[in-house]
CSV table of C-alpha atoms and ligand atoms in Angstrom, one decimal:
chain,number,residue,atom,x,y,z
U,28,UNK,CA,-1.8,9.3,10.3
U,29,UNK,CA,-4.1,8.0,9.2
U,30,UNK,CA,-7.7,7.5,10.8
U,31,UNK,CA,-10.5,5.7,9.7
U,32,UNK,CA,-13.8,5.8,10.7
U,33,UNK,CA,-17.2,3.6,10.9
U,34,UNK,CA,-20.9,4.1,12.0
U,35,UNK,CA,-22.8,0.8,13.2
U,36,UNK,CA,-25.9,-0.1,12.4
U,37,UNK,CA,-25.7,-0.6,9.1
U,38,UNK,CA,-26.6,-4.2,7.0
U,39,UNK,CA,-24.0,-5.0,4.8
U,40,UNK,CA,-25.7,-6.5,1.2
U,41,UNK,CA,-23.3,-7.6,-1.9
U,42,UNK,CA,-20.0,-8.8,-2.7
U,43,UNK,CA,-16.4,-8.7,-1.8
U,44,UNK,CA,-13.6,-9.6,-3.9
U,45,UNK,CA,-10.4,-11.7,-1.7
U,46,UNK,CA,-7.0,-10.8,-3.0
U,47,UNK,CA,-4.5,-12.4,-2.9
U,48,UNK,CA,-2.4,-14.2,0.4
U,49,UNK,CA,0.0,-11.5,1.4
U,50,UNK,CA,1.1,-14.6,3.5
U,51,UNK,CA,2.0,-15.8,0.1
U,52,UNK,CA,3.4,-13.5,-1.6
U,53,UNK,CA,6.0,-12.4,0.7
U,54,UNK,CA,7.3,-15.9,0.3
U,55,UNK,CA,6.9,-16.2,-3.2
U,56,UNK,CA,9.0,-12.8,-4.3
U,57,UNK,CA,12.6,-13.8,-1.8
U,58,UNK,CA,11.6,-17.8,-4.6
U,59,UNK,CA,13.0,-15.4,-7.2
U,60,UNK,CA,16.3,-15.5,-5.5
U,61,UNK,CA,17.0,-18.5,-6.7
U,62,UNK,CA,17.3,-18.5,-10.4
U,63,UNK,CA,18.8,-15.9,-12.3
U,64,UNK,CA,15.3,-16.8,-14.7
U,65,UNK,CA,12.4,-14.3,-14.6
U,66,UNK,CA,9.5,-14.7,-11.9
U,67,UNK,CA,6.3,-13.9,-12.7
U,68,UNK,CA,3.3,-13.5,-10.0
U,69,UNK,CA,-0.2,-13.2,-10.8
U,70,UNK,CA,-3.4,-11.9,-8.1
U,71,UNK,CA,-0.6,-10.0,-6.5
U,72,UNK,CA,-2.2,-8.1,-3.3
U,73,UNK,CA,-1.2,-4.5,-3.5
U,74,UNK,CA,-0.3,-4.1,0.2
U,75,UNK,CA,2.7,-2.1,2.4
U,76,UNK,CA,4.3,-5.1,3.1
U,77,UNK,CA,4.7,-5.8,-0.9
U,78,UNK,CA,6.6,-2.7,-1.0
U,79,UNK,CA,9.0,-2.7,2.0
U,80,UNK,CA,9.5,-6.3,0.2
U,81,UNK,CA,10.1,-5.1,-3.3
U,82,UNK,CA,12.7,-2.3,-1.8
U,83,UNK,CA,14.5,-5.2,0.3
U,84,UNK,CA,14.4,-6.9,-2.7
U,85,UNK,CA,15.9,-4.4,-4.8
U,86,UNK,CA,18.3,-3.3,-1.6
U,87,UNK,CA,20.2,-7.1,-3.2
U,88,UNK,CA,20.2,-6.0,-6.2
U,89,UNK,CA,16.5,-7.6,-7.3
U,90,UNK,CA,14.9,-6.1,-10.8
U,91,UNK,CA,11.6,-5.7,-9.4
U,92,UNK,CA,8.1,-5.0,-12.0
U,93,UNK,CA,5.1,-3.9,-10.9
U,94,UNK,CA,2.0,-4.3,-13.5
U,95,UNK,CA,-1.9,-4.0,-13.6
U,96,UNK,CA,-1.6,-1.4,-11.0
U,97,UNK,CA,0.8,-4.3,-8.6
U,98,UNK,CA,-1.6,-6.9,-8.9
U,99,UNK,CA,1.0,-8.5,-11.4
U,100,UNK,CA,5.2,-8.8,-10.7
U,101,UNK,CA,7.7,-10.0,-12.5
U,102,UNK,CA,11.0,-10.5,-10.1
U,103,UNK,CA,14.4,-10.8,-11.8
U,104,UNK,CA,17.6,-11.2,-10.0
U,105,UNK,CA,20.4,-12.1,-12.5
U,106,UNK,CA,22.0,-9.1,-12.0
U,107,UNK,CA,22.5,-8.9,-8.2
U,108,UNK,CA,24.4,-6.9,-6.2
U,109,UNK,CA,24.4,-7.9,-3.4
U,110,UNK,CA,23.2,-10.9,0.2
U,111,UNK,CA,22.9,-8.6,2.7
U,112,UNK,CA,19.6,-7.9,4.6
U,113,UNK,CA,20.1,-4.5,6.0
U,114,UNK,CA,18.2,-3.8,9.8
U,115,UNK,CA,16.3,-1.0,8.5
U,116,UNK,CA,14.3,-2.7,6.1
U,117,UNK,CA,14.3,-6.3,8.6
U,118,UNK,CA,12.7,-4.6,10.9
U,119,UNK,CA,9.7,-2.9,9.2
U,120,UNK,CA,8.8,-6.5,8.1
U,121,UNK,CA,9.6,-9.9,9.9
U,122,UNK,CA,9.2,-12.0,6.9
U,123,UNK,CA,12.4,-10.4,5.1
U,124,UNK,CA,14.0,-13.0,7.4
U,125,UNK,CA,12.6,-15.1,4.1
U,126,UNK,CA,15.7,-14.1,1.4
U,127,UNK,CA,18.4,-16.2,4.0
U,128,UNK,CA,17.2,-19.9,2.9
U,129,UNK,CA,17.6,-18.3,-1.2
U,130,UNK,CA,19.9,-16.0,-0.5
U,131,UNK,CA,22.3,-19.4,0.6
U,132,UNK,CA,21.4,-21.8,-1.7
U,133,UNK,CA,21.7,-19.7,-4.8
U,134,UNK,CA,25.4,-17.7,-3.4
U,135,UNK,CA,25.7,-19.5,-1.1
U,136,UNK,CA,25.9,-16.8,2.2
U,137,UNK,CA,24.1,-14.0,3.1
U,138,UNK,CA,23.9,-11.7,6.5
U,139,UNK,CA,20.1,-11.0,7.2
U,140,UNK,CA,19.7,-9.2,9.9
U,141,UNK,CA,17.6,-10.6,13.0
U,142,UNK,CA,13.9,-9.2,12.6
U,143,UNK,CA,13.8,-7.9,16.6
U,144,UNK,CA,10.6,-8.4,18.3
U,145,UNK,CA,7.3,-7.7,17.3
U,146,UNK,CA,4.1,-5.9,18.6
U,147,UNK,CA,2.3,-9.9,19.2
U,148,UNK,CA,6.0,-11.1,20.5
U,149,UNK,CA,9.8,-12.0,20.3
U,150,UNK,CA,9.9,-14.2,17.5
U,151,UNK,CA,13.3,-15.5,17.6
U,152,UNK,CA,14.3,-17.5,14.4
U,153,UNK,CA,16.6,-20.4,16.3
U,154,UNK,CA,14.3,-22.5,14.2
U,155,UNK,CA,15.0,-21.0,10.9
U,156,UNK,CA,19.2,-21.3,12.0
U,157,UNK,CA,19.3,-24.6,12.9
U,158,UNK,CA,18.0,-26.4,10.0
U,159,UNK,CA,20.1,-24.9,8.0
U,160,UNK,CA,22.7,-25.4,10.3
U,161,UNK,CA,21.5,-29.0,9.2
U,162,UNK,CA,22.0,-28.7,6.1
U,163,UNK,CA,25.6,-27.2,6.3
U,164,UNK,CA,25.4,-23.5,6.8
U,165,UNK,CA,27.6,-21.8,9.4
U,166,UNK,CA,25.6,-19.5,10.6
U,167,UNK,CA,27.2,-16.5,13.1
U,168,UNK,CA,25.3,-14.5,15.1
U,169,UNK,CA,27.2,-10.5,15.3
U,170,UNK,CA,26.1,-7.3,15.7
U,171,UNK,CA,22.5,-7.1,15.2
U,172,UNK,CA,22.9,-9.7,11.9
U,173,UNK,CA,22.9,-13.2,11.5
U,174,UNK,CA,25.6,-13.7,9.2
U,175,UNK,CA,26.0,-17.0,7.0
U,176,UNK,CA,28.0,-19.4,4.2
U,177,UNK,CA,27.6,-22.5,3.2
U,178,UNK,CA,31.1,-23.0,1.5
U,179,UNK,CA,30.6,-25.3,-1.5
U,180,UNK,CA,26.8,-24.9,-1.3
U,181,UNK,CA,24.3,-26.2,1.1
U,182,UNK,CA,23.4,-30.5,1.3
U,183,UNK,CA,20.7,-31.7,2.3
U,184,UNK,CA,19.3,-33.5,5.2
U,185,UNK,CA,16.7,-35.3,7.3
U,186,UNK,CA,16.2,-31.5,8.9
U,187,UNK,CA,13.0,-31.9,11.5
U,188,UNK,CA,12.0,-28.1,13.1
U,189,UNK,CA,10.8,-28.4,16.5
U,190,UNK,CA,8.0,-26.4,16.1
U,191,UNK,CA,5.7,-26.1,13.0
U,192,UNK,CA,7.7,-22.9,12.0
U,193,UNK,CA,5.6,-21.3,9.4
U,194,UNK,CA,8.6,-18.8,8.1
U,195,UNK,CA,11.3,-22.1,8.7
U,196,UNK,CA,9.6,-24.9,6.8
U,197,UNK,CA,9.5,-21.2,3.7
U,198,UNK,CA,13.6,-21.6,4.6
U,199,UNK,CA,14.0,-24.5,4.5
U,200,UNK,CA,12.0,-25.2,1.6
U,201,UNK,CA,13.5,-23.2,-0.9
U,202,UNK,CA,16.8,-23.4,0.2
U,203,UNK,CA,16.7,-27.2,-0.3
U,204,UNK,CA,16.1,-27.3,-4.2
U,205,UNK,CA,19.1,-26.0,-5.3
U,206,UNK,CA,21.0,-28.4,-2.0
U,207,UNK,CA,23.0,-31.4,-2.8
U,208,UNK,CA,21.0,-34.9,-2.6
U,209,UNK,CA,17.7,-35.1,-0.5
U,210,UNK,CA,16.2,-32.6,3.3
U,211,UNK,CA,13.6,-34.3,4.6
U,212,UNK,CA,11.5,-31.6,6.5
U,213,UNK,CA,10.5,-33.3,10.1
U,214,UNK,CA,6.9,-31.7,11.4
U,215,UNK,CA,6.5,-29.0,8.7
U,216,UNK,CA,3.6,-26.6,8.4
U,217,UNK,CA,1.1,-27.3,6.2
U,218,UNK,CA,-0.7,-23.8,6.3
U,219,UNK,CA,-1.8,-23.5,2.2
U,220,UNK,CA,0.6,-20.2,1.8
U,221,UNK,CA,3.4,-23.0,2.0
U,222,UNK,CA,1.4,-25.2,-0.7
U,223,UNK,CA,0.6,-22.5,-3.0
U,224,UNK,CA,5.3,-22.0,-2.3
U,225,UNK,CA,5.7,-25.4,-3.5
U,226,UNK,CA,3.6,-25.4,-6.9
U,227,UNK,CA,5.5,-21.8,-7.8
U,228,UNK,CA,8.9,-23.8,-6.7
U,229,UNK,CA,7.8,-27.0,-8.8
U,230,UNK,CA,6.8,-24.3,-11.6
U,231,UNK,CA,10.8,-22.8,-11.6
U,232,UNK,CA,11.5,-26.7,-12.2
U,233,UNK,CA,12.7,-28.1,-8.2
U,234,UNK,CA,11.6,-31.3,-7.2
U,235,UNK,CA,9.5,-31.4,-4.6
U,236,UNK,CA,6.8,-33.9,-2.9
U,237,UNK,CA,4.5,-33.5,0.6
U,238,UNK,CA,3.8,-30.2,0.9
U,239,UNK,CA,0.5,-29.9,3.3
U,240,UNK,CA,1.4,-33.0,4.9
U,241,UNK,CA,4.1,-32.8,7.7
U,242,UNK,CA,6.9,-34.4,6.2
U,243,UNK,CA,8.1,-32.5,2.7
U,244,UNK,CA,11.0,-34.5,0.8
U,245,UNK,CA,13.0,-32.1,-1.5
U,246,UNK,CA,15.2,-33.6,-4.9
U,247,UNK,CA,17.9,-30.6,-4.9
U,248,UNK,CA,18.5,-29.4,-8.5
U,249,UNK,CA,21.0,-27.4,-10.3
U,250,UNK,CA,19.5,-24.7,-11.4
U,251,UNK,CA,15.2,-23.2,-11.5
U,252,UNK,CA,14.2,-21.9,-14.3
U,253,UNK,CA,11.6,-19.3,-15.3
U,254,UNK,CA,7.4,-19.9,-13.5
U,255,UNK,CA,4.1,-17.8,-13.6
U,256,UNK,CA,2.4,-18.3,-10.7
U,257,UNK,CA,-0.7,-17.2,-9.7
U,258,UNK,CA,-0.7,-16.1,-5.6
U,259,UNK,CA,-4.2,-18.3,-4.0
U,260,UNK,CA,-6.8,-16.3,-2.1
U,261,UNK,CA,-5.5,-14.9,0.6
U,262,UNK,CA,-7.1,-17.2,3.0
U,263,UNK,CA,-6.9,-14.3,5.8
U,264,UNK,CA,-8.5,-11.9,4.6
U,265,UNK,CA,-10.9,-14.2,3.4
U,266,UNK,CA,-12.3,-15.2,7.0
U,267,UNK,CA,-12.3,-11.4,8.1
U,268,UNK,CA,-14.5,-10.5,5.2
U,269,UNK,CA,-16.7,-14.0,6.3
U,270,UNK,CA,-17.4,-11.8,9.7
U,271,UNK,CA,-18.4,-8.4,8.1
U,272,UNK,CA,-21.9,-9.5,7.7
U,273,UNK,CA,-21.6,-11.5,11.2
U,274,UNK,CA,-21.8,-7.9,12.5
U,275,UNK,CA,-23.4,-5.8,10.6
U,276,UNK,CA,-26.2,-8.2,10.5
U,277,UNK,CA,-27.2,-9.1,5.9
U,278,UNK,CA,-25.4,-10.9,3.2
U,279,UNK,CA,-22.1,-11.4,1.9
U,280,UNK,CA,-20.6,-13.0,-0.7
U,281,UNK,CA,-16.8,-13.0,-0.6
U,282,UNK,CA,-15.5,-13.9,-4.0
U,283,UNK,CA,-13.0,-16.3,-5.1
U,284,UNK,CA,-13.0,-18.0,-1.2
U,285,UNK,CA,-13.0,-21.5,-0.9
U,286,UNK,CA,-13.6,-23.4,1.7
U,287,UNK,CA,-11.3,-25.7,1.8
U,288,UNK,CA,-9.0,-22.9,3.4
U,289,UNK,CA,-11.1,-21.7,5.7
U,290,UNK,CA,-12.0,-25.4,7.0
U,291,UNK,CA,-11.5,-25.2,11.0
U,292,UNK,CA,-12.9,-21.7,11.1
U,293,UNK,CA,-15.7,-21.8,9.1
U,294,UNK,CA,-16.7,-25.0,11.7
U,295,UNK,CA,-16.7,-22.5,14.2
U,296,UNK,CA,-18.4,-19.9,12.0
U,297,UNK,CA,-21.3,-22.7,12.1
U,298,UNK,CA,-21.2,-23.3,15.8
U,299,UNK,CA,-22.5,-20.0,16.3
U,300,UNK,CA,-24.8,-19.8,14.5
U,301,UNK,CA,-23.2,-18.0,11.2
U,302,UNK,CA,-24.7,-20.2,8.0
U,303,UNK,CA,-21.7,-20.2,5.1
U,304,UNK,CA,-22.5,-21.6,2.3
U,305,UNK,CA,-20.6,-21.9,-1.3
U,306,UNK,CA,-21.5,-20.3,-4.4
U,307,UNK,CA,-20.3,-21.0,-7.3
U,308,UNK,CA,-17.6,-18.3,-7.2
U,309,UNK,CA,-16.9,-18.1,-3.5
U,310,UNK,CA,-18.6,-18.0,0.2
U,311,UNK,CA,-21.4,-16.0,1.2
U,312,UNK,CA,-21.9,-15.5,4.3
U,313,UNK,CA,-25.0,-14.3,6.7
U,314,UNK,CA,-26.5,-14.9,9.4
U,315,UNK,CA,-29.0,-18.4,10.7
U,316,UNK,CA,-31.1,-15.7,13.2
U,317,UNK,CA,-29.7,-13.3,14.9
U,318,UNK,CA,-27.1,-12.6,16.9
U,319,UNK,CA,-24.2,-15.8,17.4
U,320,UNK,CA,-23.6,-18.0,20.1
U,321,UNK,CA,-20.6,-18.1,22.6
U,322,UNK,CA,-17.8,-20.8,21.4
U,323,UNK,CA,-14.5,-21.6,23.0
U,324,UNK,CA,-11.7,-20.9,20.4
U,325,UNK,CA,-7.5,-22.2,21.2
U,326,UNK,CA,-5.1,-21.4,17.8
U,327,UNK,CA,-3.3,-24.0,16.1
U,328,UNK,CA,-0.4,-24.4,12.9
U,329,UNK,CA,-3.0,-25.2,10.2
U,330,UNK,CA,-5.2,-27.1,9.6
U,331,UNK,CA,-6.0,-25.5,13.5
U,332,UNK,CA,-7.6,-22.8,13.7
U,333,UNK,CA,-5.4,-19.3,12.8
U,334,UNK,CA,-3.5,-16.8,14.3
U,335,UNK,CA,-4.2,-14.7,12.8
U,336,UNK,CA,-7.9,-14.7,12.9
U,337,UNK,CA,-8.3,-14.9,16.8
U,338,UNK,CA,-8.4,-10.8,16.9
U,339,UNK,CA,-11.4,-10.9,14.7
U,340,UNK,CA,-13.1,-14.2,16.0
U,341,UNK,CA,-12.6,-12.2,19.7
U,342,UNK,CA,-14.4,-9.0,18.6
U,343,UNK,CA,-17.3,-11.1,16.8
U,344,UNK,CA,-17.8,-13.2,20.6
U,345,UNK,CA,-18.1,-9.6,22.0
U,346,UNK,CA,-21.2,-9.5,21.2
U,347,UNK,CA,-22.4,-13.3,21.4
U,348,UNK,CA,-24.7,-14.9,23.0
U,349,UNK,CA,-23.0,-16.0,26.2
U,350,UNK,CA,-18.8,-16.5,27.0
U,351,UNK,CA,-16.6,-17.7,24.9
U,352,UNK,CA,-13.2,-18.5,25.8
U,353,UNK,CA,-9.5,-18.0,23.4
U,354,UNK,CA,-7.1,-19.7,23.7
U,355,UNK,CA,-3.8,-17.9,22.0
U,356,UNK,CA,-1.1,-20.7,22.0
U,357,UNK,CA,0.9,-19.4,18.8
U,358,UNK,CA,2.4,-15.7,19.7
U,359,UNK,CA,2.9,-14.9,23.6
U,360,UNK,CA,1.3,-11.8,23.5
U,361,UNK,CA,-1.7,-11.3,20.4
U,362,UNK,CA,-3.9,-9.6,22.6
U,363,UNK,CA,-3.9,-6.2,22.4
U,364,UNK,CA,-6.7,-5.7,20.5
U,365,UNK,CA,-8.6,-6.8,24.3
U,366,UNK,CA,-7.9,-3.3,25.9
U,367,UNK,CA,-9.6,-0.9,22.9
U,368,UNK,CA,-12.8,-3.8,22.5
U,369,UNK,CA,-13.5,-3.1,26.5
U,370,UNK,CA,-12.7,0.6,25.1
U,371,UNK,CA,-16.1,-0.2,23.8
U,372,UNK,CA,-18.4,-1.8,26.7
U,373,UNK,CA,-16.8,-5.1,25.4
U,374,UNK,CA,-16.6,-7.4,28.5
U,375,UNK,CA,-13.1,-9.2,28.3
U,376,UNK,CA,-10.9,-10.9,30.7
U,377,UNK,CA,-7.9,-12.1,30.0
U,378,UNK,CA,-4.7,-14.0,31.9
U,379,UNK,CA,-1.9,-15.0,30.2
U,380,UNK,CA,-2.5,-16.7,27.3
U,381,UNK,CA,-6.5,-16.7,27.7
U,382,UNK,CA,-9.1,-14.7,27.1
U,383,UNK,CA,-13.0,-14.7,28.2
U,384,UNK,CA,-15.4,-12.8,26.7
U,385,UNK,CA,-18.9,-12.2,27.9
U,386,UNK,CA,-21.2,-11.0,25.7
U,387,UNK,CA,-22.9,-8.2,26.1
U,388,UNK,CA,-25.6,-6.9,23.5
U,389,UNK,CA,-24.4,-4.1,22.0
U,390,UNK,CA,-21.1,-2.5,21.7
U,391,UNK,CA,-19.9,1.5,21.6
U,392,UNK,CA,-18.7,3.7,19.5
U,393,UNK,CA,-15.1,5.0,20.8
U,394,UNK,CA,-11.9,6.1,19.7
U,395,UNK,CA,-10.0,3.8,20.0
U,396,UNK,CA,-6.1,2.0,18.5
U,397,UNK,CA,-4.5,0.0,16.2
U,398,UNK,CA,-1.7,-1.9,17.6
U,399,UNK,CA,-0.7,-4.8,14.9
U,400,UNK,CA,-2.6,-6.1,11.7
U,401,UNK,CA,-5.2,-8.4,12.6
U,402,UNK,CA,-6.0,-6.3,15.6
U,403,UNK,CA,-6.2,-3.5,13.8
U,404,UNK,CA,-8.8,-4.8,11.3
U,405,UNK,CA,-11.3,-6.7,14.0
U,406,UNK,CA,-12.0,-2.9,15.5
U,407,UNK,CA,-13.2,-1.3,12.5
U,408,UNK,CA,-15.6,-5.3,12.3
U,409,UNK,CA,-16.0,-4.4,15.4
U,410,UNK,CA,-17.3,-1.1,14.8
U,411,UNK,CA,-20.2,-2.2,12.1
U,412,UNK,CA,-22.1,-3.7,14.5
U,413,UNK,CA,-21.6,-0.9,17.3
U,414,UNK,CA,-23.2,2.0,18.2
U,415,UNK,CA,-22.2,5.4,17.0
U,416,UNK,CA,-18.8,6.2,15.9
U,417,UNK,CA,-15.6,4.2,15.8
U,418,UNK,CA,-12.5,6.5,15.1
U,419,UNK,CA,-9.3,3.5,15.0
U,420,UNK,CA,-6.6,5.5,14.5
U,421,UNK,CA,-2.4,4.4,13.6
U,422,UNK,CA,-4.9,2.7,10.7
U,423,UNK,CA,-1.0,2.4,8.8
U,424,UNK,CA,-1.6,-1.9,10.4
U,425,UNK,CA,-4.5,-1.4,8.5
U,426,UNK,CA,-2.0,-1.3,5.0
U,427,UNK,CA,-0.3,-3.2,4.9
U,428,UNK,CA,-2.1,-6.5,5.3
U,429,UNK,CA,-5.6,-5.3,4.0
U,430,UNK,CA,-6.1,-4.2,0.7
U,431,UNK,CA,-8.2,-0.3,0.6
U,432,UNK,CA,-10.7,-1.8,3.6
U,433,UNK,CA,-12.2,1.0,3.3
U,434,UNK,CA,-13.1,0.8,-0.3
U,435,UNK,CA,-14.0,-3.0,0.4
U,436,UNK,CA,-16.2,-2.2,2.8
U,437,UNK,CA,-18.4,0.8,2.0
U,438,UNK,CA,-19.8,-1.0,-1.5
U,439,UNK,CA,-21.0,-3.7,0.4
U,440,UNK,CA,-23.0,-0.8,2.4
U,441,UNK,CA,-20.8,-0.4,5.4
U,442,UNK,CA,-20.5,3.7,6.6
U,443,UNK,CA,-16.8,4.2,6.5
U,444,UNK,CA,-13.9,6.2,5.7
U,445,UNK,CA,-10.7,7.4,5.3
U,446,UNK,CA,-9.7,10.8,7.1
U,447,UNK,CA,-6.3,11.9,6.7
U,448,UNK,CA,-4.5,12.9,10.2
U,449,UNK,CA,-1.7,15.4,9.7
N,511,EPZ,C1,3.8,-15.9,9.9
N,511,EPZ,O1,4.7,-15.8,10.6
N,511,EPZ,C2,3.0,-15.4,9.2
N,511,EPZ,N1,3.7,-14.5,8.9
N,511,EPZ,C3,2.4,-14.4,9.9
N,511,EPZ,O2,1.2,-13.6,10.3
N,511,EPZ,C4,1.8,-16.0,11.3
N,511,EPZ,O3,0.7,-15.6,12.7
N,511,EPZ,C5,2.4,-17.5,11.7
N,511,EPZ,O4,3.2,-17.2,10.9
N,511,EPZ,C6,1.9,-17.6,12.2
N,511,EPZ,O5,0.3,-18.9,11.3
N,511,EPZ,C7,3.4,-13.7,7.0
N,511,EPZ,O6,3.9,-15.7,6.3
N,511,EPZ,C8,4.7,-13.9,6.6
N,511,EPZ,P1,6.1,-18.8,12.9
N,511,EPZ,P2,6.0,-16.6,10.8
N,511,EPZ,O7,7.3,-19.1,12.4
N,511,EPZ,O8,6.7,-17.5,9.7
N,511,EPZ,C9,8.2,-19.1,17.5
N,511,EPZ,C10,-0.1,-11.7,9.4
N,511,EPZ,O9,-0.6,-11.2,10.4
N,511,EPZ,N2,9.3,-19.1,16.7
N,511,EPZ,O10,5.3,-19.8,12.4
N,511,EPZ,O11,7.3,-15.8,11.7
N,511,EPZ,C11,7.0,-17.6,17.2
N,511,EPZ,O12,7.7,-16.5,17.9
N,511,EPZ,C12,1.3,-12.8,10.6
N,511,EPZ,O13,-0.3,-11.9,9.0
N,511,EPZ,C13,10.6,-19.0,16.7
N,511,EPZ,O14,10.2,-19.6,18.4
N,511,EPZ,O15,5.3,-17.4,12.3
N,511,EPZ,C14,5.8,-17.5,17.3
N,511,EPZ,O16,5.4,-17.9,18.1
N,511,EPZ,C15,1.5,-12.2,12.0
N,511,EPZ,N3,11.6,-20.0,16.5
N,511,EPZ,C16,6.1,-19.3,16.6
N,511,EPZ,O17,7.0,-19.6,16.2
N,511,EPZ,C17,11.4,-20.0,15.2
N,511,EPZ,O18,13.3,-19.7,14.3
N,511,EPZ,C18,5.2,-19.4,15.3
N,511,EPZ,O19,6.2,-18.4,14.2
N,511,EPZ,C19,10.5,-19.4,14.3
N,511,EPZ,C20,9.0,-19.1,14.7
């Protein structure tokens, strides 16, 4: 397993190109299941999660052609061979559950393995199931698989979500495009990845209104057609690299960054003493004057502070002036980066879903272990600010969601390299 070695203390200077959003691509790719016409995605990120989704779709008979070094994906499901998403693939990536809605909508059946829990929480699928049952699906759990059928196809319905689940909103939004009559999703998630999915579905011929608001209305159509769609910028990669100069000093311009994608995050940075400036090509970030100051953070559904940036923010607050309180409201176990940061000299107390961070002058490099995707990148960021060398192991977590992180950071002056370990 590879490790990444970071030597701290070098100020950063330069530009980082932000890639297409992992969490948009992972819902746009299964949308191909809704039509026998080809779906072309441009600005696709090159990540192992995309490879996993590709493998899953290919196991269903979808043709996936990668071009331009993976930046363009052409998908076609005109020759399906299966409607079963196998445990071996689903257990690796929860987003595999996003084939459920499209398979039900067009093929009226699906067998999808339950994803199982993961490092950050139990992550059940009750909201997905309840919503699709409201649209006429019959779904039974058997041997760890959801067996779903929709005799005569799905029917439009009013679908109130008990929680604004991103994945459940995406599954229902895709399913509703081919359901009979009208579907109204209430308490829908409002994340930019959902807005991007709606834009893509509309290009395919879907009739959708209200994406980005809590109520999305979809008029079912008989069939969807071909489309070409650019994957939206990755707001989590953007937020991650916006933090890099806050740790190490200097100034970084995130090319392709859009303030509307990270509004609540940027407001917290401003309160912490970090300057975020819109430029013609993206967002420029630098500390206003020296060490940032402590701020309190509570993760919420969009447009609140994103849970996927909580670990990175905690790492930054470890060397802020003062004490910060972070509340993780979306997942039940998303502080596993805390013990690793403490190994680097951070002063953090975790009580259930609340972490209190007392800022220290400086962190010290240490060998640390990545536990999940976002925790792993927070350790790399901490290494940028730490005295000495930090070795982050198990970086396969990182490769799931960040394109060539060592290349992007070394291009702006970071002392970082990947070390292949047997
Ligand atoms: C998406 O996961 C993202 N993944 C996650 O990003 C992100 O953290 C999450 O949304 C929240 O923003 C993708 O888009 C591929 P949820 P998802 O359904 O859809 C509970 C990353 O690092 N819940 O909004 O699975 C669930 O357990 C990943 O890129 C139920 O209880 O998130 C969790 O506590 C990590 N029942 C909360 O809701 C359900 O049926 C949020 O889940 C569904 C969810």
